[in-house]
Short mmCIF file of N, CA, C and O in Angstrom, two decimals:
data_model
loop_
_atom_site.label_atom_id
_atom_site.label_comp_id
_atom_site.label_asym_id
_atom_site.label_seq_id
_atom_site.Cartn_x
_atom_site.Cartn_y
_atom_site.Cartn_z
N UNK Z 139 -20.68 -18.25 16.81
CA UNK Z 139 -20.46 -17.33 15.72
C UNK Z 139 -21.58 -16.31 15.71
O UNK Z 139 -22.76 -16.58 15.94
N UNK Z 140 -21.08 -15.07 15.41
CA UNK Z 140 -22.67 -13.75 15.33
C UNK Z 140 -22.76 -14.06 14.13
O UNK Z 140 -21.91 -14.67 13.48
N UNK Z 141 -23.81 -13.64 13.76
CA UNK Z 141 -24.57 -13.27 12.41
C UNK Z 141 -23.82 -12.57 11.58
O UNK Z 141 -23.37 -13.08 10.55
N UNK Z 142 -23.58 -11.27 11.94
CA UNK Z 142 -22.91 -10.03 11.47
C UNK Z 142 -21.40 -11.30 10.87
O UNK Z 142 -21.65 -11.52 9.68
N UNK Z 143 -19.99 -12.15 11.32
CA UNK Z 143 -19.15 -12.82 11.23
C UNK Z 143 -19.50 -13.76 10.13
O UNK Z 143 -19.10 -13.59 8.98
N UNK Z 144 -20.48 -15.05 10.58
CA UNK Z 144 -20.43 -15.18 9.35
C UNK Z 144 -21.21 -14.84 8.30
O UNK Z 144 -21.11 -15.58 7.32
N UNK Z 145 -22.05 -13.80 8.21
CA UNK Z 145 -22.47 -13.26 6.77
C UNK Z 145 -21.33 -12.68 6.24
O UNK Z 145 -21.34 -12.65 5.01
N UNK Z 146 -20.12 -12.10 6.90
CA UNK Z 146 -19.54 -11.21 5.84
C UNK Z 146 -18.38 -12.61 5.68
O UNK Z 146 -17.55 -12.70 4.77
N UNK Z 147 -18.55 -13.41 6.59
CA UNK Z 147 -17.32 -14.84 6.12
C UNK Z 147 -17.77 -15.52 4.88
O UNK Z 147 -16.94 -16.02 4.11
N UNK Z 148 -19.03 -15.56 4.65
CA UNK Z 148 -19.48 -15.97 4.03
C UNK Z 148 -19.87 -15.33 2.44
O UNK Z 148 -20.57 -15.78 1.53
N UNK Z 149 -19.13 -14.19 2.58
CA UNK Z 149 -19.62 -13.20 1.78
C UNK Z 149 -18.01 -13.42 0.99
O UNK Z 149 -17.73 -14.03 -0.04
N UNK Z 150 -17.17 -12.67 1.92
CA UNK Z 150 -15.57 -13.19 1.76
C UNK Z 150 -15.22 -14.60 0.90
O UNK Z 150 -14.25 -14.69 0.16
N UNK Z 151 -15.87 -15.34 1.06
CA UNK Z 151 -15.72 -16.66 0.44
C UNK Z 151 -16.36 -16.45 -0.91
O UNK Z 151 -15.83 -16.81 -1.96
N UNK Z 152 -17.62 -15.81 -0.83
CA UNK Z 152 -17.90 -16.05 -2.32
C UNK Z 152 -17.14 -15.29 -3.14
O UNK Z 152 -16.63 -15.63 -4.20
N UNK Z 153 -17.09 -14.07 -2.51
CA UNK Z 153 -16.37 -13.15 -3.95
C UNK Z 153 -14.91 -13.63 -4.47
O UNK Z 153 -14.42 -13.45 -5.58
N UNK Z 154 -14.28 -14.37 -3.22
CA UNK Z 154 -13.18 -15.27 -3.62
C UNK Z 154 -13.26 -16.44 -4.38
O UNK Z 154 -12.65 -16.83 -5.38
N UNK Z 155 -14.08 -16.89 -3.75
CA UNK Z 155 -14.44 -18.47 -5.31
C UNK Z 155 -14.76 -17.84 -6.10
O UNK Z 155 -13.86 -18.05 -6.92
N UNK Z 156 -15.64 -16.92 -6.70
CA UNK Z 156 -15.91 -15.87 -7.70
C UNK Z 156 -14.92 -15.32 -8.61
O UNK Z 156 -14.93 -15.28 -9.84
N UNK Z 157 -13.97 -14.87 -7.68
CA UNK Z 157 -12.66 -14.42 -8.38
C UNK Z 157 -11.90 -14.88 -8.67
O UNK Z 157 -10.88 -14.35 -9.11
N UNK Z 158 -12.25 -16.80 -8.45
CA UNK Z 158 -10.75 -17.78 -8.72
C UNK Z 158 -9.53 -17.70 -7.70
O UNK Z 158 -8.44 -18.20 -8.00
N UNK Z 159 -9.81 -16.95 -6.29
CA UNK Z 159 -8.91 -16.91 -5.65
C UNK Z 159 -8.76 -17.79 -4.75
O UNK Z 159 -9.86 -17.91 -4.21
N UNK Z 160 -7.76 -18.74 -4.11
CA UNK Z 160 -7.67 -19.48 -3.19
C UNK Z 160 -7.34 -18.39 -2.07
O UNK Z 160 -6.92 -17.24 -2.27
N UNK Z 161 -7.66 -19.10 -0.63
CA UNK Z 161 -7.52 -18.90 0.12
C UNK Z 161 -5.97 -17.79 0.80
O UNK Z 161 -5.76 -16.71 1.34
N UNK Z 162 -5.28 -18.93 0.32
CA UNK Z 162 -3.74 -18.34 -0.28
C UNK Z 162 -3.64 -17.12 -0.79
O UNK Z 162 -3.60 -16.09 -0.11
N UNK Z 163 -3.61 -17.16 -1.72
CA UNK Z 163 -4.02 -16.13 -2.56
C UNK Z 163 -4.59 -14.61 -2.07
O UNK Z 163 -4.25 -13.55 -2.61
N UNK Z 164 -5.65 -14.75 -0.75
CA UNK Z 164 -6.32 -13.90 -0.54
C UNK Z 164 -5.36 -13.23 0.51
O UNK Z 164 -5.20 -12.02 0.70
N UNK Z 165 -4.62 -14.58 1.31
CA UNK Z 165 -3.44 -13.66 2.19
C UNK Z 165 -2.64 -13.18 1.58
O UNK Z 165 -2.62 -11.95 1.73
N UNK Z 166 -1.91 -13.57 0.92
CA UNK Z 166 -0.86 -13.21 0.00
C UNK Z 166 -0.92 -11.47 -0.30
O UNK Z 166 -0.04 -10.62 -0.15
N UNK Z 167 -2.81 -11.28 -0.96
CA UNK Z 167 -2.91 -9.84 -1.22
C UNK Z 167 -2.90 -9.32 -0.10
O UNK Z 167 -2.22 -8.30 -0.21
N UNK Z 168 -3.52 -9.51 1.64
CA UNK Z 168 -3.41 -8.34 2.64
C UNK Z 168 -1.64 -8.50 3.30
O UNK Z 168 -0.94 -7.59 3.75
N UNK Z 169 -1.32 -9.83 3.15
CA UNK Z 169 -0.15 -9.28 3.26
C UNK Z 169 0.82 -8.36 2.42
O UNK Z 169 1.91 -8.06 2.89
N UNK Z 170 0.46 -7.97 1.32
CA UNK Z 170 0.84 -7.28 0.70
C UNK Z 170 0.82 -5.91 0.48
O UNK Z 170 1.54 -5.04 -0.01
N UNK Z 171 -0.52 -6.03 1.14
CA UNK Z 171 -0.75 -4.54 0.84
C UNK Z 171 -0.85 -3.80 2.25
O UNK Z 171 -0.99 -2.58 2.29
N UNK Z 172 -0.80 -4.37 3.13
CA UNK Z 172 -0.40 -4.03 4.71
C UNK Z 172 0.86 -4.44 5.14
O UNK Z 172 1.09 -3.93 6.24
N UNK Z 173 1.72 -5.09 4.78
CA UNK Z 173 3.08 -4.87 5.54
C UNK Z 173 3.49 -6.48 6.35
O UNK Z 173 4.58 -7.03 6.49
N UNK Z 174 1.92 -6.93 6.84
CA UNK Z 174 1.64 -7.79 7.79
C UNK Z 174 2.21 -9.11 7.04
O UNK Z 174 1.49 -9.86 6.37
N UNK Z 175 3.25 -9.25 7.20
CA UNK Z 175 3.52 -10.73 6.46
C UNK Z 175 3.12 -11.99 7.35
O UNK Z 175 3.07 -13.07 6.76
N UNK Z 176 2.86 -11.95 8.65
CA UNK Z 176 1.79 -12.85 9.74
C UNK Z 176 0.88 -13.03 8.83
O UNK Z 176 0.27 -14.03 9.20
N UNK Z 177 0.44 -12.67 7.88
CA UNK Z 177 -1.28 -13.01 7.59
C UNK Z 177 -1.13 -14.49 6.66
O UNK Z 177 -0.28 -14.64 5.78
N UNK Z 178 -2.05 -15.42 7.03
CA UNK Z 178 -1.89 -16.56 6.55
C UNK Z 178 -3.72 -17.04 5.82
O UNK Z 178 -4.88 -16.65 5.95
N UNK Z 179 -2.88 -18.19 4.97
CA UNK Z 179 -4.30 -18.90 4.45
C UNK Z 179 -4.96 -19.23 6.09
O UNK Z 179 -5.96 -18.54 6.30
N UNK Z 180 -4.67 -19.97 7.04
CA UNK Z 180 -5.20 -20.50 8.04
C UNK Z 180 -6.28 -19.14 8.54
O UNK Z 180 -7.43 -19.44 8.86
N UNK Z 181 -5.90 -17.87 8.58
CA UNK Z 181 -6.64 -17.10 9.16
C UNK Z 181 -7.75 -16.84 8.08
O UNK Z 181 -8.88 -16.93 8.57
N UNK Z 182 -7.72 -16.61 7.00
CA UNK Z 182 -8.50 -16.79 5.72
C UNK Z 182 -10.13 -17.30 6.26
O UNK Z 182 -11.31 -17.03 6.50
N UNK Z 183 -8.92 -18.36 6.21
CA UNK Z 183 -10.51 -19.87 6.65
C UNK Z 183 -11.07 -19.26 7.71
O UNK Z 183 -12.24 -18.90 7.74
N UNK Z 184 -10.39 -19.13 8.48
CA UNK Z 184 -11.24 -18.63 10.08
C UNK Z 184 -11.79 -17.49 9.88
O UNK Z 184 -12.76 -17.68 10.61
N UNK Z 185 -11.93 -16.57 9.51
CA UNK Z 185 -12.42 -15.72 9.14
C UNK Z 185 -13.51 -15.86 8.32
O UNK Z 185 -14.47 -15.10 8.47
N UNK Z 186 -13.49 -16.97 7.21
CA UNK Z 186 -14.49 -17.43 6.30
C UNK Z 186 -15.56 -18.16 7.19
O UNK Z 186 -16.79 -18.15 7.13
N UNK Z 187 -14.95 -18.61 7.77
CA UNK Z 187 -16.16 -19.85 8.64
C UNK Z 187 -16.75 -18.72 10.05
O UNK Z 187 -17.59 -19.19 10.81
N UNK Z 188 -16.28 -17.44 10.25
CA UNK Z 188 -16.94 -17.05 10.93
C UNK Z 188 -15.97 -16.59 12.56
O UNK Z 188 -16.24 -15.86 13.52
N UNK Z 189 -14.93 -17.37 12.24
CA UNK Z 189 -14.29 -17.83 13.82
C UNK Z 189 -13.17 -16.73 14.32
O UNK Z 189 -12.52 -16.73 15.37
N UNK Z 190 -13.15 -15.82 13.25
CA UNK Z 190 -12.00 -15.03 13.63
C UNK Z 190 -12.38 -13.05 13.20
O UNK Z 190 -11.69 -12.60 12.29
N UNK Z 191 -12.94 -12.52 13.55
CA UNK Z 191 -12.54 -11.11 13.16
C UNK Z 191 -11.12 -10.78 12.45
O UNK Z 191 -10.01 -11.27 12.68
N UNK Z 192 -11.54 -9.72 11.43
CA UNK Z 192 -10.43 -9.08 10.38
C UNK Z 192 -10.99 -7.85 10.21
O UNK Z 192 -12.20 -7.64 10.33
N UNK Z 193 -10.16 -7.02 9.93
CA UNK Z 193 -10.49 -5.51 9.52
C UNK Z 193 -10.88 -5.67 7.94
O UNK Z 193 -10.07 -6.08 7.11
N UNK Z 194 -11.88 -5.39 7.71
CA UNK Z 194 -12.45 -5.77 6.48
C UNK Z 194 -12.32 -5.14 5.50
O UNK Z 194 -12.99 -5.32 4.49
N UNK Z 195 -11.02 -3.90 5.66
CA UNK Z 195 -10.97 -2.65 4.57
C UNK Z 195 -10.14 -3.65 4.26
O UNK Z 195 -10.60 -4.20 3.26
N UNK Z 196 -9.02 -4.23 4.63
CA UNK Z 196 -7.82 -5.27 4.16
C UNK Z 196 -8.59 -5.90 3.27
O UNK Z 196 -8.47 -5.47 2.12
N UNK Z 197 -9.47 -6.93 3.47
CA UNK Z 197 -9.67 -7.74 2.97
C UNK Z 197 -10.26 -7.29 1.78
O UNK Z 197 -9.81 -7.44 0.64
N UNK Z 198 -11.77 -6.46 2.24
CA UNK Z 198 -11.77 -5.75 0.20
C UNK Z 198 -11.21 -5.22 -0.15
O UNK Z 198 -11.73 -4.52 -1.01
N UNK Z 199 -10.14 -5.04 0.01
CA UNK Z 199 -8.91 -4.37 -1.24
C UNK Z 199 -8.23 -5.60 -1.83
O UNK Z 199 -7.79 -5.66 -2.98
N UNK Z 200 -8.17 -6.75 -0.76
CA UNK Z 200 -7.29 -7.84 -1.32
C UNK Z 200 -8.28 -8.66 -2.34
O UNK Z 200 -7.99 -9.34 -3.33
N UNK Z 201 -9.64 -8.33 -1.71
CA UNK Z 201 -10.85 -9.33 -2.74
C UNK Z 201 -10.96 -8.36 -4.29
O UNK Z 201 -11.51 -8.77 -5.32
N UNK Z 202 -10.41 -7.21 -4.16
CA UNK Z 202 -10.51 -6.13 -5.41
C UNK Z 202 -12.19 -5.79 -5.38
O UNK Z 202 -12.95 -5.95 -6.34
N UNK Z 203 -12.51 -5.32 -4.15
CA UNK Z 203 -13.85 -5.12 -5.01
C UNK Z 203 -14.40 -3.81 -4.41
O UNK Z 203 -13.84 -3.33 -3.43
N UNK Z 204 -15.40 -3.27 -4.92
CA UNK Z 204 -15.79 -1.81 -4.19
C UNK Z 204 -16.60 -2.01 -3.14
O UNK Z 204 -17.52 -2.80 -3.32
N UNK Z 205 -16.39 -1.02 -1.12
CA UNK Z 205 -17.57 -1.56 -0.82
C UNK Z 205 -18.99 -2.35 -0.74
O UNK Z 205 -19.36 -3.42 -0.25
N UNK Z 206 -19.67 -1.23 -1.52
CA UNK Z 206 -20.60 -1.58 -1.73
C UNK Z 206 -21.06 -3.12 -2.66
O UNK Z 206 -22.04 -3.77 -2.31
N UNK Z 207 -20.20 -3.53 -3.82
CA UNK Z 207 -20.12 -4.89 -3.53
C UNK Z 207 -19.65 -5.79 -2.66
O UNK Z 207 -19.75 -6.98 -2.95
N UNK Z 208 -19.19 -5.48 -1.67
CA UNK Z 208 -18.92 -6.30 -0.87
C UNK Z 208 -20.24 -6.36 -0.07
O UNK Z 208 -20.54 -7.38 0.54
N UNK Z 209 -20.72 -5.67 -0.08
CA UNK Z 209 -21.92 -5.59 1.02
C UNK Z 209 -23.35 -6.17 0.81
O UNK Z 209 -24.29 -6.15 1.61
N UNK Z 210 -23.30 -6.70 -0.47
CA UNK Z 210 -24.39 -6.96 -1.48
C UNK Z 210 -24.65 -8.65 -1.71
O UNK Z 210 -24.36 -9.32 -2.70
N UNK Z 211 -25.22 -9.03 -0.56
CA UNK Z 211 -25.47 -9.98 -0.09
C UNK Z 211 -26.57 -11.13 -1.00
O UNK Z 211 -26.94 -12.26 -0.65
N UNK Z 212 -26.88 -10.38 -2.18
CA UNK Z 212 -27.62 -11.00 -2.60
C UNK Z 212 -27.65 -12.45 -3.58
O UNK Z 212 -28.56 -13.28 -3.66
N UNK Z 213 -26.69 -12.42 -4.09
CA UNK Z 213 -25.31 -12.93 -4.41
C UNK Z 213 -25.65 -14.48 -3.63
O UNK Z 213 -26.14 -15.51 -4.10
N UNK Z 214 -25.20 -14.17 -2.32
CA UNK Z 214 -25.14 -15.24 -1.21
C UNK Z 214 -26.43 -16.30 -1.44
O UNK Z 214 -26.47 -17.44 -1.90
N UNK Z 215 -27.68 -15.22 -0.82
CA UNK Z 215 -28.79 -15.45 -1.25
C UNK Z 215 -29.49 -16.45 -1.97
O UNK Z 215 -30.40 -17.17 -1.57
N UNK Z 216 -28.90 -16.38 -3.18
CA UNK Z 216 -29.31 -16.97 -5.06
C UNK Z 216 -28.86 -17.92 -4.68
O UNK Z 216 -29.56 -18.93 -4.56
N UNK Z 217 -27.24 -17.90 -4.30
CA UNK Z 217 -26.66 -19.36 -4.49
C UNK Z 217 -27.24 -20.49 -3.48
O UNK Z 217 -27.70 -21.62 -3.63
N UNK Z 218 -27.02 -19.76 -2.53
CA UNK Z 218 -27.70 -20.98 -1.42
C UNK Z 218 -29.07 -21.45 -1.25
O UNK Z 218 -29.44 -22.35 -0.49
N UNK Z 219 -29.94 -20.60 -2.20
CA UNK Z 219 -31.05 -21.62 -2.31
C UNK Z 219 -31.20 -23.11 -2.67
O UNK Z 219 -32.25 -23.75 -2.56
N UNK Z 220 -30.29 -23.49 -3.02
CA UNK Z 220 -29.74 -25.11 -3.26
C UNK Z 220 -29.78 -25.40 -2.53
O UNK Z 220 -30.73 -26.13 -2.27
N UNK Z 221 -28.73 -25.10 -1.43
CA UNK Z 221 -28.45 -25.33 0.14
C UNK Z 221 -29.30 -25.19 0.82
O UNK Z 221 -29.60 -26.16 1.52
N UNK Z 222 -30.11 -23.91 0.96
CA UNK Z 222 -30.93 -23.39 1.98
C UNK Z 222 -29.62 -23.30 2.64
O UNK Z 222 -28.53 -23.88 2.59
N UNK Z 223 -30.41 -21.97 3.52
CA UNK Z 223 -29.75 -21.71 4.91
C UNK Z 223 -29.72 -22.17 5.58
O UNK Z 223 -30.94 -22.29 5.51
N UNK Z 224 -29.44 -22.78 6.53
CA UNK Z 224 -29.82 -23.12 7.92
C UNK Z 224 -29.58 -22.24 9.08
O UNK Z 224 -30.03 -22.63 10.16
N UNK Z 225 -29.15 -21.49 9.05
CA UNK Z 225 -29.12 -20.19 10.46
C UNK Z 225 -30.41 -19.45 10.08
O UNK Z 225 -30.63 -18.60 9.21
N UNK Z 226 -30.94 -19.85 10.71
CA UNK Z 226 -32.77 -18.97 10.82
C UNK Z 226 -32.33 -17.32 11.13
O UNK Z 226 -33.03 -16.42 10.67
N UNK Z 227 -31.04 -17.02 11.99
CA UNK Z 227 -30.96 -15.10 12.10
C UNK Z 227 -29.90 -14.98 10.51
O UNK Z 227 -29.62 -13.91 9.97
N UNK Z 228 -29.60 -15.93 10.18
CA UNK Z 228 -28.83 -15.20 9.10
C UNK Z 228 -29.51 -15.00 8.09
O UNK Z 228 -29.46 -13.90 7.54
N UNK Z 229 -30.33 -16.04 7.60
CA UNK Z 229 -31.55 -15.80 6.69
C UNK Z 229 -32.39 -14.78 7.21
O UNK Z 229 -32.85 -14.17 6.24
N UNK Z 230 -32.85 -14.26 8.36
CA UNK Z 230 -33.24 -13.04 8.56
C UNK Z 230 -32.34 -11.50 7.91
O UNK Z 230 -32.81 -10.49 7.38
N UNK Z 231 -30.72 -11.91 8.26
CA UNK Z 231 -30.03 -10.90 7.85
C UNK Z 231 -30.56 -10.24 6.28
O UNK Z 231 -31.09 -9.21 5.87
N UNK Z 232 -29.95 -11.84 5.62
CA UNK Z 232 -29.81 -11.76 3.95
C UNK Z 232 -31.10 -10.78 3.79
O UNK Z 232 -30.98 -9.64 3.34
N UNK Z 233 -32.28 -11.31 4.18
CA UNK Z 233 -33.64 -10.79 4.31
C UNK Z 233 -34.08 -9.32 3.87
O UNK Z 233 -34.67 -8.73 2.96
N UNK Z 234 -33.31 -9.04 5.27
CA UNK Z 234 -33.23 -7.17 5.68
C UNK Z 234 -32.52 -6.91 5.08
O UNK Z 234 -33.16 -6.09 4.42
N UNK Z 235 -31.18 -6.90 4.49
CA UNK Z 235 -30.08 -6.72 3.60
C UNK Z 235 -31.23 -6.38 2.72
O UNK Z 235 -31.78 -5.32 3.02
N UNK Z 236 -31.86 -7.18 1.45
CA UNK Z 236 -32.71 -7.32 0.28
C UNK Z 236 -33.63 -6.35 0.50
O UNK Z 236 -33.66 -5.43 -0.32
N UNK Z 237 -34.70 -6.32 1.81
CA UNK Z 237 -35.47 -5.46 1.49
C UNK Z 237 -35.12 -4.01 1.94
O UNK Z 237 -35.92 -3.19 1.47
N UNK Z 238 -34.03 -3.38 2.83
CA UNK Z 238 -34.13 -2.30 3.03
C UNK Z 238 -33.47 -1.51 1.90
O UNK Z 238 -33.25 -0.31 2.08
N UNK Z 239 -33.21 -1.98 0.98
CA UNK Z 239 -32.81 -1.40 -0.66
C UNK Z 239 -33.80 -1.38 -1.16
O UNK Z 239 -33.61 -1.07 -2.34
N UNK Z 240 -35.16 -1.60 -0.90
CA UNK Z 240 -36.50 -1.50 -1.46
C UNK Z 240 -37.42 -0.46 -1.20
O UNK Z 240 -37.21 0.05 -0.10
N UNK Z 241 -38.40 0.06 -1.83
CA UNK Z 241 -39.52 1.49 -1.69
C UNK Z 241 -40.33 0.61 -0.69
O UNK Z 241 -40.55 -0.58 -0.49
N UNK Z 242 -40.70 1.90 -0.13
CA UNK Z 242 -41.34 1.72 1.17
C UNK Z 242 -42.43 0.58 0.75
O UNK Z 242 -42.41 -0.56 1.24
N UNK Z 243 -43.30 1.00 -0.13
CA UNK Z 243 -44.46 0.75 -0.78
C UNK Z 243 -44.11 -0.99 -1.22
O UNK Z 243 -44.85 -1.85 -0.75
N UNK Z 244 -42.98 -1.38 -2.09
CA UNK Z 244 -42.72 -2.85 -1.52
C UNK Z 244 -42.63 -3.65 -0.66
O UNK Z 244 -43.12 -4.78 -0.70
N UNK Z 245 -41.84 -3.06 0.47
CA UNK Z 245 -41.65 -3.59 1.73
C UNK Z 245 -42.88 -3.56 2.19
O UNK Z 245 -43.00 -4.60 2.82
N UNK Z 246 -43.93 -2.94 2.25
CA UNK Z 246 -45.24 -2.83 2.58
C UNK Z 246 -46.04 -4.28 2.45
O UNK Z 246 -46.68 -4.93 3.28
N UNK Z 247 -45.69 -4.52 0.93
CA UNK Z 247 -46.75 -5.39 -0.02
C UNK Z 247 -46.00 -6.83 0.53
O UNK Z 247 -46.79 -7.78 0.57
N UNK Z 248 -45.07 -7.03 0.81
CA UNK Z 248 -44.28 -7.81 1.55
C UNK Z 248 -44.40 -8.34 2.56
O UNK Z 248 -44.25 -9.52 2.87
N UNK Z 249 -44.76 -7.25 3.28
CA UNK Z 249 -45.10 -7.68 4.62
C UNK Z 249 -46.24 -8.43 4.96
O UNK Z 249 -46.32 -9.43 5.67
N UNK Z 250 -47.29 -7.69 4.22
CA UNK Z 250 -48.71 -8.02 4.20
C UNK Z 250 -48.91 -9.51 3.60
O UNK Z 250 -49.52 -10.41 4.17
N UNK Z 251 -48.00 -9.63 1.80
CA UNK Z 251 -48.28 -10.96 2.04
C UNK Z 251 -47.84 -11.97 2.26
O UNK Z 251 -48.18 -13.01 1.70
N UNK Z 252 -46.70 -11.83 3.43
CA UNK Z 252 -46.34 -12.82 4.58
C UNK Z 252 -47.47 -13.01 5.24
O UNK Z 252 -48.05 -14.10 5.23
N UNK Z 253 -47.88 -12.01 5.86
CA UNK Z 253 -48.73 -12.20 7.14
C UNK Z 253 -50.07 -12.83 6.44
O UNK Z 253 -50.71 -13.58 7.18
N UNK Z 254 -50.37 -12.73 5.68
CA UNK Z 254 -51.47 -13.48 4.52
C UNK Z 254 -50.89 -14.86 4.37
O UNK Z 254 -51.68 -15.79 4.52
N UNK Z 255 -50.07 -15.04 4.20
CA UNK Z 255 -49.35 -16.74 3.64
C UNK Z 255 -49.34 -17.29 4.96
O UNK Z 255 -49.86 -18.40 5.05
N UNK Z 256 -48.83 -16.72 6.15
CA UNK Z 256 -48.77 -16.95 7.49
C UNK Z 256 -49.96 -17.35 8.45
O UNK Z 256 -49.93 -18.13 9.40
N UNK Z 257 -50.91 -16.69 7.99
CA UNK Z 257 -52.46 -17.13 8.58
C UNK Z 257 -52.70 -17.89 7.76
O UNK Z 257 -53.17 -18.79 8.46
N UNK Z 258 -52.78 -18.48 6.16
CA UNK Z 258 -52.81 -19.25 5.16
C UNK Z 258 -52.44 -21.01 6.36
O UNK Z 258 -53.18 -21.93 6.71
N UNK Z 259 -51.25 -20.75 6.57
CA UNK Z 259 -50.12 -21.48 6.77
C UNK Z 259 -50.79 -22.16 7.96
O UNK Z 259 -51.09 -23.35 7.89
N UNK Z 260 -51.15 -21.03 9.64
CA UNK Z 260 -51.80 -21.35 9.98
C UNK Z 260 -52.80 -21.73 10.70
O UNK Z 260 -52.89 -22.13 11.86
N UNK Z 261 -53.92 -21.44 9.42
CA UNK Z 261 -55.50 -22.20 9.56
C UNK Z 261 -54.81 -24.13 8.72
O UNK Z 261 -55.29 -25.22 9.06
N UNK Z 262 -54.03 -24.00 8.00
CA UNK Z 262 -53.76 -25.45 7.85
C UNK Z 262 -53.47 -26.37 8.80
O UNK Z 262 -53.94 -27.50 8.93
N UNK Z 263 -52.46 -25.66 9.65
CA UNK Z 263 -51.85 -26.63 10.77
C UNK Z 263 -53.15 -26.79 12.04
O UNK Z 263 -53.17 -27.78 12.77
N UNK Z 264 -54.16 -25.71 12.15
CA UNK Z 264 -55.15 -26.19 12.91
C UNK Z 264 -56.46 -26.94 12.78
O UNK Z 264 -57.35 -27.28 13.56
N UNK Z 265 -56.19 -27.12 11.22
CA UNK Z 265 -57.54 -28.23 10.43
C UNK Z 265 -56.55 -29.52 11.07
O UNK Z 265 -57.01 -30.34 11.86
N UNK Z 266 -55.09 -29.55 10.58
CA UNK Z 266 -54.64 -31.10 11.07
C UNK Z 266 -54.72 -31.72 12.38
O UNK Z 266 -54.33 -32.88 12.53
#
């Protein structure tokens, strides 16, 4: 799976649990509004989990939502801190997503105190 697949599968899923929509449901709207009566819950999922490419204008029209929420990853983010991530490039994604909506001058202060927490981090592991 790329990064780019499942962040927006994953993205697709929330605004649908969000919206109370089943899976179903979500075909139901691109088949509807494209013609495509082929479109099924099964592709839904695959698409959610990452496994299948979709033209994604379909799908946010069927999720009802404006671009730019769709794109707004932050969302994802919040929730899965429970979870944690486990894809180390996707948690990079969410990352860059968050900060390149930020003033330079944050991303700055950011950086720096990573790289501060990071030498923090480690001089610990070389005392052990």
């Amino acid at each position: 799976m790329t990064n780019l697949k499942g962040l927006i599968g994953t993205q697709i899923k929330a605004i649908r649990k969000a919206k109370g929509l089943s899976q179903q449901d979500v075909a139901d709207r691109v088949a509807e509004n494209t013609g495509q009566m082929s479109f099924c819950k099964s592709r839904i999922s695959e698409i959610e989990t990452g496994k299948q490419n979709t033209t994604l204008e379909m799908i946010i029209k069927a999720l009802g939502v404006k671009p730019v929420e769709f794109f707004d990853f932050k969302k994802i983010i919040e929730e899965d801190r429970e979870n944690e991530i486990m894809d180390k490039s996707l948690l990079l994604d969410c990352h860059y997503s968050m900060l390149k909506e930020r003033e330079l001058d944050e991303v700055k202060y950011v950086v720096k105190t990573t790289k501060e927490l990071f030498k923090t981090m480690d001089g610990k592991k070389k005392k052990n």
